[in-house]
PDB file of C-alpha atoms in Angstrom:
ATOM      1  CA  ALA A  79     106.308 145.714 102.058  1.00  0.00           C
ATOM      2  CA  THR A  80     103.168 143.560 102.107  1.00  0.00           C
ATOM      3  CA  ALA A  81     105.027 140.586 100.558  1.00  0.00           C
ATOM      4  CA  THR A  82     107.831 140.932 103.069  1.00  0.00           C
ATOM      5  CA  MET A  83     105.335 140.924 105.963  1.00  0.00           C
ATOM      6  CA  LYS A  84     103.679 137.688 104.720  1.00  0.00           C
ATOM      7  CA  GLN A  85     107.011 135.899 104.343  1.00  0.00           C
ATOM      8  CA  SER A  86     108.033 136.996 107.841  1.00  0.00           C
ATOM      9  CA  LEU A  87     104.735 135.756 109.283  1.00  0.00           C
ATOM     10  CA  SER A  88     105.155 132.295 107.655  1.00  0.00           C
ATOM     11  CA  ALA A  89     108.735 131.987 108.885  1.00  0.00           C
ATOM     12  CA  THR A  90     107.627 132.796 112.436  1.00  0.00           C
ATOM     13  CA  LEU A  91     104.978 130.024 112.503  1.00  0.00           C
ATOM     14  CA  ILE A  92     107.354 127.384 111.142  1.00  0.00           C
ATOM     15  CA  THR A  93     110.132 128.326 113.561  1.00  0.00           C
ATOM     16  CA  LEU A  94     107.804 128.189 116.568  1.00  0.00           C
ATOM     17  CA  LEU A  95     106.541 124.694 115.689  1.00  0.00           C
ATOM     18  CA  LEU A  96     110.011 123.271 115.040  1.00  0.00           C
ATOM     19  CA  SER A  97     111.488 124.704 118.245  1.00  0.00           C
ATOM     20  CA  SER A  98     108.921 123.016 120.560  1.00  0.00           C
ATOM     21  CA  SER A  99     111.344 120.137 121.407  1.00  0.00           C
ATOM     22  CA  GLY A 100     114.085 122.518 122.472  1.00  0.00           C
ATOM     23  CA  THR A 101     113.523 125.754 124.335  1.00  0.00           C
ATOM     24  CA  ASN A 102     109.957 126.569 125.310  1.00  0.00           C
ATOM     25  CA  ALA A 103     108.632 128.442 122.316  1.00  0.00           C
ATOM     26  CA  PHE A 104     105.099 128.671 123.657  1.00  0.00           C
ATOM     27  CA  THR A 105     105.787 130.939 126.627  1.00  0.00           C
ATOM     28  CA  SER A 106     104.015 134.210 127.107  1.00  0.00           C
ATOM     29  CA  GLN A 107     107.232 136.196 126.631  1.00  0.00           C
ATOM     30  CA  PRO A 108     107.877 136.762 122.908  1.00  0.00           C
ATOM     31  CA  SER A 109     111.322 136.004 121.579  1.00  0.00           C
ATOM     32  CA  LEU A 110     113.017 137.395 118.557  1.00  0.00           C
ATOM     33  CA  VAL A 111     113.575 135.116 115.622  1.00  0.00           C
ATOM     34  CA  ARG A 112     116.358 135.897 113.284  1.00  0.00           C
ATOM     35  CA  LYS A 113     115.649 135.167 109.692  1.00  0.00           C
ATOM     36  CA  GLN A 114     118.265 135.446 107.043  1.00  0.00           C
ATOM     37  CA  GLN A 115     116.679 136.944 104.007  1.00  0.00           C
ATOM     38  CA  ARG A 116     118.818 137.438 101.024  1.00  0.00           C
ATOM     39  CA  MET A 117     116.424 139.893  99.521  1.00  0.00           C
ATOM     40  CA  ASN A 118     117.897 143.202  98.526  1.00  0.00           C
ATOM     41  CA  GLY A 119     121.038 142.199 100.448  1.00  0.00           C
ATOM     42  CA  ARG A 120     119.703 142.925 103.980  1.00  0.00           C
ATOM     43  CA  THR A 121     118.982 141.017 107.152  1.00  0.00           C
ATOM     44  CA  ASN A 122     115.607 141.645 108.838  1.00  0.00           C
ATOM     45  CA  MET A 123     114.684 140.987 112.463  1.00  0.00           C
ATOM     46  CA  VAL A 124     111.165 139.583 112.709  1.00  0.00           C
ATOM     47  CA  ALA A 125     109.231 139.486 115.981  1.00  0.00           C
ATOM     48  CA  PRO A 126     106.319 137.084 116.505  1.00  0.00           C
ATOM     49  CA  MET A 127     102.945 138.784 116.417  1.00  0.00           C
ATOM     50  CA  PRO A 128     100.929 138.658 119.696  1.00  0.00           C
ATOM     51  CA  GLU A 129      97.731 137.582 117.944  1.00  0.00           C
ATOM     52  CA  LEU A 130      99.523 134.438 116.642  1.00  0.00           C
ATOM     53  CA  MET A 131     100.857 133.485 120.061  1.00  0.00           C
ATOM     54  CA  GLU A 132      97.545 133.927 121.913  1.00  0.00           C
ATOM     55  CA  PRO A 133      95.881 130.608 120.857  1.00  0.00           C
ATOM     56  CA  LEU A 134      98.994 128.676 121.879  1.00  0.00           C
ATOM     57  CA  ASN A 135      99.320 130.437 125.234  1.00  0.00           C
ATOM     58  CA  ASN A 136      95.636 129.963 126.085  1.00  0.00           C
ATOM     59  CA  GLY A 137      95.804 126.208 125.406  1.00  0.00           C
ATOM     60  CA  ALA A 138      93.440 126.343 122.445  1.00  0.00           C
ATOM     61  CA  ILE A 139      95.768 124.031 120.515  1.00  0.00           C
ATOM     62  CA  ASP A 140      97.073 120.976 122.434  1.00  0.00           C
ATOM     63  CA  ILE A 141      99.284 118.947 120.128  1.00  0.00           C
ATOM     64  CA  SER A 142     100.011 116.219 122.708  1.00  0.00           C
ATOM     65  CA  SER A 143      96.295 115.577 123.295  1.00  0.00           C
ATOM     66  CA  LEU A 144      95.735 115.241 119.576  1.00  0.00           C
ATOM     67  CA  LEU A 145      98.457 112.578 119.350  1.00  0.00           C
ATOM     68  CA  LEU A 146      97.382 110.610 122.442  1.00  0.00           C
ATOM     69  CA  SER A 147      93.687 110.610 121.511  1.00  0.00           C
ATOM     70  CA  ASP A 148      94.285 108.584 118.379  1.00  0.00           C
ATOM     71  CA  GLU A 149      92.535 105.243 119.004  1.00  0.00           C
ATOM     72  CA  SER A 150      94.557 103.547 116.287  1.00  0.00           C
ATOM     73  CA  MET A 151      97.647 103.747 118.520  1.00  0.00           C
ATOM     74  CA  VAL A 152      96.090 101.502 121.224  1.00  0.00           C
ATOM     75  CA  PRO A 153      97.343  97.855 120.878  1.00  0.00           C
ATOM     76  CA  SER A 154      94.698  95.162 120.588  1.00  0.00           C
ATOM     77  CA  TYR A 155      94.476  91.384 120.145  1.00  0.00           C
ATOM     78  CA  SER A 156      91.941  88.830 119.034  1.00  0.00           C
ATOM     79  CA  LYS A 157      90.155  87.346 122.047  1.00  0.00           C
ATOM     80  CA  ALA A 158      88.962  84.408 119.957  1.00  0.00           C
ATOM     81  CA  SER A 159      92.556  83.535 119.047  1.00  0.00           C
ATOM     82  CA  TYR A 160      93.660  83.911 122.682  1.00  0.00           C
ATOM     83  CA  TYR A 161      90.951  81.645 124.101  1.00  0.00           C
ATOM     84  CA  THR A 162      91.514  79.082 121.345  1.00  0.00           C
ATOM     85  CA  THR A 163      95.208  78.875 122.257  1.00  0.00           C
ATOM     86  CA  LEU A 164      94.310  78.627 125.948  1.00  0.00           C
ATOM     87  CA  GLY A 165      91.838  75.799 125.268  1.00  0.00           C
ATOM     88  CA  VAL A 166      94.342  73.816 123.195  1.00  0.00           C
ATOM     89  CA  TYR A 167      96.946  74.175 125.941  1.00  0.00           C
ATOM     90  CA  LEU A 168      94.561  73.010 128.670  1.00  0.00           C
ATOM     91  CA  MET A 169      93.581  69.969 126.588  1.00  0.00           C
ATOM     92  CA  SER A 170      97.229  68.964 126.103  1.00  0.00           C
ATOM     93  CA  PHE A 171      98.225  69.532 129.741  1.00  0.00           C
ATOM     94  CA  PRO A 172      96.763  66.172 130.960  1.00  0.00           C
ATOM     95  CA  GLY A 173      99.481  64.479 128.902  1.00  0.00           C
ATOM     96  CA  LEU A 174     101.943  65.449 131.636  1.00  0.00           C
ATOM     97  CA  TYR A 175      99.813  63.645 134.226  1.00  0.00           C
ATOM     98  CA  SER A 176      99.621  60.592 131.958  1.00  0.00           C
ATOM     99  CA  GLN A 177     103.401  60.514 131.551  1.00  0.00           C
ATOM    100  CA  ILE A 178     103.906  60.497 135.316  1.00  0.00           C
ATOM    101  CA  LYS A 179     101.362  57.702 135.800  1.00  0.00           C
ATOM    102  CA  ARG A 180     102.822  55.552 133.013  1.00  0.00           C
ATOM    103  CA  SER A 181     106.359  55.889 134.370  1.00  0.00           C
ATOM    104  CA  THR A 182     105.639  53.097 136.859  1.00  0.00           C
ATOM    105  CA  VAL A 183     104.129  50.742 134.259  1.00  0.00           C
ATOM    106  CA  ALA A 184     106.046  48.873 131.548  1.00  0.00           C
ATOM    107  CA  LYS A 185     105.313  49.786 127.947  1.00  0.00           C
ATOM    108  CA  THR A 186     104.449  46.369 126.514  1.00  0.00           C
ATOM    109  CA  LYS A 187     104.903  45.488 122.838  1.00  0.00           C
ATOM    110  CA  ARG A 188     104.834  42.331 120.747  1.00  0.00           C
ATOM    111  CA  LYS A 189     107.364  41.801 117.956  1.00  0.00           C
ATOM    112  CA  THR A 190     108.591  38.935 115.795  1.00  0.00           C
ATOM    113  CA  TYR A 191     112.257  38.469 114.904  1.00  0.00           C
ATOM    114  CA  VAL A 192     113.969  36.014 112.543  1.00  0.00           C
ATOM    115  CA  THR A 193     117.319  34.229 112.561  1.00  0.00           C
ATOM    116  CA  PRO A 194     118.908  31.725 110.110  1.00  0.00           C
ATOM    117  CA  GLY A 195     117.527  28.227 110.667  1.00  0.00           C
ATOM    118  CA  GLU A 196     119.236  24.870 110.937  1.00  0.00           C
ATOM    119  CA  ALA A 197     119.203  24.260 107.176  1.00  0.00           C
ATOM    120  CA  ALA A 198     120.675  27.677 106.366  1.00  0.00           C
ATOM    121  CA  SER A 199     124.383  28.357 106.155  1.00  0.00           C
ATOM    122  CA  GLY A 200     125.670  29.359 109.596  1.00  0.00           C
ATOM    123  CA  GLY A 201     122.204  28.901 111.099  1.00  0.00           C
ATOM    124  CA  GLN A 202     121.046  27.373 114.391  1.00  0.00           C
ATOM    125  CA  ASP A 203     118.269  24.990 115.375  1.00  0.00           C
ATOM    126  CA  LEU A 204     115.535  25.960 117.833  1.00  0.00           C
ATOM    127  CA  ARG A 205     117.319  24.358 120.784  1.00  0.00           C
ATOM    128  CA  GLN A 206     120.445  26.460 120.273  1.00  0.00           C
ATOM    129  CA  THR A 207     118.362  29.617 119.838  1.00  0.00           C
ATOM    130  CA  ALA A 208     116.461  28.837 123.038  1.00  0.00           C
ATOM    131  CA  GLY A 209     119.771  28.348 124.859  1.00  0.00           C
ATOM    132  CA  GLU A 210     120.981  31.794 123.769  1.00  0.00           C
ATOM    133  CA  ILE A 211     117.751  33.390 124.944  1.00  0.00           C
ATOM    134  CA  MET A 212     117.970  31.578 128.282  1.00  0.00           C
ATOM    135  CA  ALA A 213     121.565  32.721 128.836  1.00  0.00           C
ATOM    136  CA  TYR A 214     120.667  36.331 127.998  1.00  0.00           C
ATOM    137  CA  MET A 215     117.689  36.386 130.350  1.00  0.00           C
ATOM    138  CA  LYS A 216     119.702  34.843 133.184  1.00  0.00           C
ATOM    139  CA  ALA A 217     122.413  37.465 132.724  1.00  0.00           C
ATOM    140  CA  ASN A 218     119.760  40.197 133.116  1.00  0.00           C
ATOM    141  CA  ASN A 219     118.278  38.709 136.325  1.00  0.00           C
ATOM    142  CA  TYR A 220     115.231  37.076 134.712  1.00  0.00           C
ATOM    143  CA  GLU A 221     113.964  33.693 135.866  1.00  0.00           C
ATOM    144  CA  VAL A 222     111.685  31.185 134.153  1.00  0.00           C
ATOM    145  CA  ALA A 223     108.198  31.620 135.568  1.00  0.00           C
ATOM    146  CA  GLU A 224     106.325  29.309 133.164  1.00  0.00           C
ATOM    147  CA  ALA A 225     107.635  26.781 130.664  1.00  0.00           C
ATOM    148  CA  GLY A 226     105.662  25.360 127.758  1.00  0.00           C
ATOM    149  CA  GLU A 227     104.968  26.343 124.174  1.00  0.00           C
ATOM    150  CA  VAL A 228     105.357  29.899 125.401  1.00  0.00           C
ATOM    151  CA  ILE A 229     108.148  30.537 127.903  1.00  0.00           C
ATOM    152  CA  THR A 230     107.547  33.307 130.438  1.00  0.00           C
ATOM    153  CA  PHE A 231     110.534  35.030 132.028  1.00  0.00           C
ATOM    154  CA  ARG A 232     110.018  37.204 135.100  1.00  0.00           C
ATOM    155  CA  GLY A 233     112.428  39.791 136.418  1.00  0.00           C
ATOM    156  CA  LEU A 234     112.686  42.765 138.731  1.00  0.00           C
ATOM    157  CA  VAL A 235     113.306  46.190 137.160  1.00  0.00           C
ATOM    158  CA  GLN A 236     114.902  48.569 139.640  1.00  0.00           C
ATOM    159  CA  LYS A 237     113.863  52.194 139.913  1.00  0.00           C
ATOM    160  CA  SER A 238     116.088  54.711 138.165  1.00  0.00           C
ATOM    161  CA  VAL A 239     117.412  57.948 139.653  1.00  0.00           C
ATOM    162  CA  SER A 240     117.755  59.494 136.186  1.00  0.00           C
ATOM    163  CA  GLN A 241     114.094  58.702 135.439  1.00  0.00           C
ATOM    164  CA  ALA A 242     113.027  60.422 138.663  1.00  0.00           C
ATOM    165  CA  PHE A 243     115.005  63.582 137.789  1.00  0.00           C
ATOM    166  CA  PHE A 244     113.645  63.526 134.236  1.00  0.00           C
ATOM    167  CA  LEU A 245     110.042  63.443 135.468  1.00  0.00           C
ATOM    168  CA  THR A 246     110.776  66.297 137.883  1.00  0.00           C
ATOM    169  CA  PHE A 247     112.270  68.391 135.076  1.00  0.00           C
ATOM    170  CA  CYS A 248     109.325  67.775 132.711  1.00  0.00           C
ATOM    171  CA  THR A 249     106.845  68.606 135.467  1.00  0.00           C
ATOM    172  CA  ALA A 250     108.683  71.846 136.276  1.00  0.00           C
ATOM    173  CA  LEU A 251     108.448  72.966 132.633  1.00  0.00           C
ATOM    174  CA  GLY A 252     104.775  72.070 132.489  1.00  0.00           C
ATOM    175  CA  MET A 253     103.967  73.922 135.700  1.00  0.00           C
ATOM    176  CA  ALA A 254     105.899  76.985 134.565  1.00  0.00           C
ATOM    177  CA  SER A 255     103.918  77.043 131.311  1.00  0.00           C
ATOM    178  CA  LEU A 256     100.649  76.686 133.210  1.00  0.00           C
ATOM    179  CA  ALA A 257     101.650  79.498 135.564  1.00  0.00           C
ATOM    180  CA  LEU A 258     102.369  81.784 132.609  1.00  0.00           C
ATOM    181  CA  VAL A 259      98.935  81.081 131.108  1.00  0.00           C
ATOM    182  CA  LEU A 260      97.187  81.719 134.440  1.00  0.00           C
ATOM    183  CA  GLN A 261      99.198  84.897 134.978  1.00  0.00           C
ATOM    184  CA  ILE A 262      97.962  86.277 131.647  1.00  0.00           C
ATOM    185  CA  GLN A 263      94.388  85.093 132.086  1.00  0.00           C
ATOM    186  CA  PHE A 264      93.920  86.342 135.660  1.00  0.00           C
ATOM    187  CA  ILE A 265      96.172  89.380 135.520  1.00  0.00           C
ATOM    188  CA  ASP A 266      94.044  91.343 138.018  1.00  0.00           C
ATOM    189  CA  PHE A 267      93.573  88.449 140.441  1.00  0.00           C
ATOM    190  CA  LYS A 268      95.627  88.726 143.629  1.00  0.00           C
ATOM    191  CA  LEU A 269      96.649  85.547 145.419  1.00  0.00           C
ATOM    192  CA  PRO A 270      96.817  85.584 149.238  1.00  0.00           C
ATOM    193  CA  LEU A 271     100.080  86.131 151.103  1.00  0.00           C
ATOM    194  CA  GLY A 272     101.589  87.908 148.104  1.00  0.00           C
ATOM    195  CA  LEU A 273     102.058  84.682 146.141  1.00  0.00           C
ATOM    196  CA  ASN A 274     101.930  84.338 142.363  1.00  0.00           C
ATOM    197  CA  TRP A 275     101.109  81.527 139.954  1.00  0.00           C
ATOM    198  CA  PHE A 276     104.750  80.594 139.391  1.00  0.00           C
ATOM    199  CA  TYR A 277     104.869  78.990 142.838  1.00  0.00           C
ATOM    200  CA  LEU A 278     103.213  76.014 141.100  1.00  0.00           C
ATOM    201  CA  VAL A 279     106.720  75.012 139.960  1.00  0.00           C
ATOM    202  CA  LEU A 280     107.431  73.969 143.565  1.00  0.00           C
ATOM    203  CA  LEU A 281     105.071  71.015 143.040  1.00  0.00           C
ATOM    204  CA  SER A 282     107.359  69.417 140.417  1.00  0.00           C
ATOM    205  CA  PRO A 283     109.501  67.355 142.880  1.00  0.00           C
ATOM    206  CA  TYR A 284     106.369  65.388 143.806  1.00  0.00           C
ATOM    207  CA  ALA A 285     106.440  63.770 140.350  1.00  0.00           C
ATOM    208  CA  GLY A 286     109.857  62.262 140.987  1.00  0.00           C
ATOM    209  CA  LEU A 287     108.792  61.317 144.507  1.00  0.00           C
ATOM    210  CA  TYR A 288     105.716  59.515 143.174  1.00  0.00           C
ATOM    211  CA  TYR A 289     107.867  57.490 140.786  1.00  0.00           C
ATOM    212  CA  TRP A 290     110.435  56.679 143.467  1.00  0.00           C
ATOM    213  CA  ARG A 291     107.850  55.534 146.012  1.00  0.00           C
ATOM    214  CA  SER A 292     106.350  53.124 143.484  1.00  0.00           C
ATOM    215  CA  GLY A 293     109.447  50.995 144.040  1.00  0.00           C
ATOM    216  CA  ASP A 294     110.856  48.308 141.778  1.00  0.00           C
ATOM    217  CA  ARG A 295     108.676  46.892 139.019  1.00  0.00           C
ATOM    218  CA  VAL A 296     108.024  43.222 138.212  1.00  0.00           C
ATOM    219  CA  ASP A 297     108.482  42.661 134.483  1.00  0.00           C
ATOM    220  CA  ASP A 298     107.325  39.650 132.413  1.00  0.00           C
ATOM    221  CA  ILE A 299     108.664  38.675 128.987  1.00  0.00           C
ATOM    222  CA  LYS A 300     106.990  35.939 126.943  1.00  0.00           C
ATOM    223  CA  VAL A 301     108.928  34.072 124.216  1.00  0.00           C
ATOM    224  CA  LYS A 302     107.625  31.700 121.557  1.00  0.00           C
ATOM    225  CA  LEU A 303     109.896  29.857 119.067  1.00  0.00           C
ATOM    226  CA  ALA A 304     108.956  28.412 115.681  1.00  0.00           C
ATOM    227  CA  SER A 305     110.620  27.485 112.390  1.00  0.00           C
ATOM    228  CA  ASN A 306     109.453  27.326 108.791  1.00  0.00           C
ATOM    229  CA  GLU A 307     108.902  24.121 106.828  1.00  0.00           C
ATOM    230  CA  GLY A 308     112.385  23.965 105.384  1.00  0.00           C
ATOM    231  CA  ASP A 309     114.089  24.878 108.673  1.00  0.00           C
ATOM    232  CA  THR A 310     115.818  27.724 106.892  1.00  0.00           C
ATOM    233  CA  GLU A 311     114.510  30.390 109.213  1.00  0.00           C
ATOM    234  CA  ASN A 312     113.593  30.593 112.885  1.00  0.00           C
ATOM    235  CA  GLU A 313     110.866  32.908 114.143  1.00  0.00           C
ATOM    236  CA  ILE A 314     111.079  34.361 117.638  1.00  0.00           C
ATOM    237  CA  THR A 315     107.915  36.067 118.901  1.00  0.00           C
ATOM    238  CA  ILE A 316     108.473  38.143 122.031  1.00  0.00           C
ATOM    239  CA  GLU A 317     106.023  40.139 124.130  1.00  0.00           C
ATOM    240  CA  GLY A 318     107.358  42.395 126.847  1.00  0.00           C
ATOM    241  CA  ASN A 319     108.859  45.717 127.814  1.00  0.00           C
ATOM    242  CA  ASP A 320     109.712  47.735 124.708  1.00  0.00           C
ATOM    243  CA  ASP A 321     113.063  48.907 126.103  1.00  0.00           C
ATOM    244  CA  GLU A 322     114.109  45.367 126.966  1.00  0.00           C
ATOM    245  CA  LEU A 323     113.090  44.078 123.525  1.00  0.00           C
ATOM    246  CA  ASP A 324     115.232  46.725 121.880  1.00  0.00           C
ATOM    247  CA  ARG A 325     118.289  45.754 123.928  1.00  0.00           C
ATOM    248  CA  MET A 326     117.657  42.051 123.358  1.00  0.00           C
ATOM    249  CA  TRP A 327     117.547  41.978 119.558  1.00  0.00           C
ATOM    250  CA  ARG A 328     120.667  44.125 119.359  1.00  0.00           C
ATOM    251  CA  ALA A 329     122.593  41.895 121.758  1.00  0.00           C
ATOM    252  CA  LEU A 330     121.561  38.640 120.032  1.00  0.00           C
ATOM    253  CA  ASN A 331     121.935  40.024 116.496  1.00  0.00           C
ATOM    254  CA  TRP A 332     118.346  39.414 115.376  1.00  0.00           C
ATOM    255  CA  SER A 333     116.394  41.027 112.561  1.00  0.00           C
ATOM    256  CA  GLU A 334     112.766  42.057 112.825  1.00  0.00           C
ATOM    257  CA  LYS A 335     110.486  40.123 110.516  1.00  0.00           C
ATOM    258  CA  GLY A 336     109.716  41.993 107.306  1.00  0.00           C
ATOM    259  CA  MET A 337     112.529  44.472 107.939  1.00  0.00           C
ATOM    260  CA  VAL A 338     116.019  44.678 106.467  1.00  0.00           C
ATOM    261  CA  ARG A 339     118.713  45.389 109.008  1.00  0.00           C
ATOM    262  CA  ILE A 340     121.337  47.942 107.979  1.00  0.00           C
ATOM    263  CA  ALA A 341     124.528  47.960 109.988  1.00  0.00           C
ATOM    264  CA  GLY A 342     125.308  51.243 111.698  1.00  0.00           C
ATOM    265  CA  ALA A 343     128.505  53.229 111.299  1.00  0.00           C
ATOM    266  CA  LEU A 344     129.880  51.945 114.616  1.00  0.00           C
ATOM    267  CA  GLU A 345     129.030  48.268 114.038  1.00  0.00           C
TER     268      GLU A 345
END
């Protein structure tokens, strides 16, 4: 009888704990728990003992408070890592301002190209090469500003609608990123009139407007011609807008000095 009572008491405790997610097992009204015992071929009805239910009913054991009080469950982050990331972002953000400012100024480079000279098979002398350059510059609305050992061509580069939209798009992305950083950093700060940091994106059209108001740009390209001693190779030194230089050597079929030109798949 004593062994049967102990087994019944253990079964009652386990059943009460497992049934907490279903019906309310911790009410003051005791409920009967049926336990199938295959001992001596009989089924016993076991009732929970009042002294076992009393601590639960009086709130002496609060399982939810034990789970929520665990400090290890609270998420945390490294403040040093956060502020380092914020500092790196703020240092790189001025690059957006620099891109907008440089959009109205030509990116000047100086390169030297070579072509077959007069003595080479299928080559040209300096006069013929100069004629080709002159025809190309005239076709692209450039005029001779200075003539001498170095020839200076001057032209007018018109403003581009696609460039204005590109600057607006880049500025919008930059402002959105800045707004996200400020939103995280000053999460408790309330802006007036119910605004938030993401309204900074509305400033992005001013980048395209700044570029457009700068108007057309005056562009200078300087050309110097020379040949080697055997007249087997002509050297063309050009200083000017990088984009224009790239279009020029492709159109006139030049090769950059010290480089081997490899024909593309579409050439």
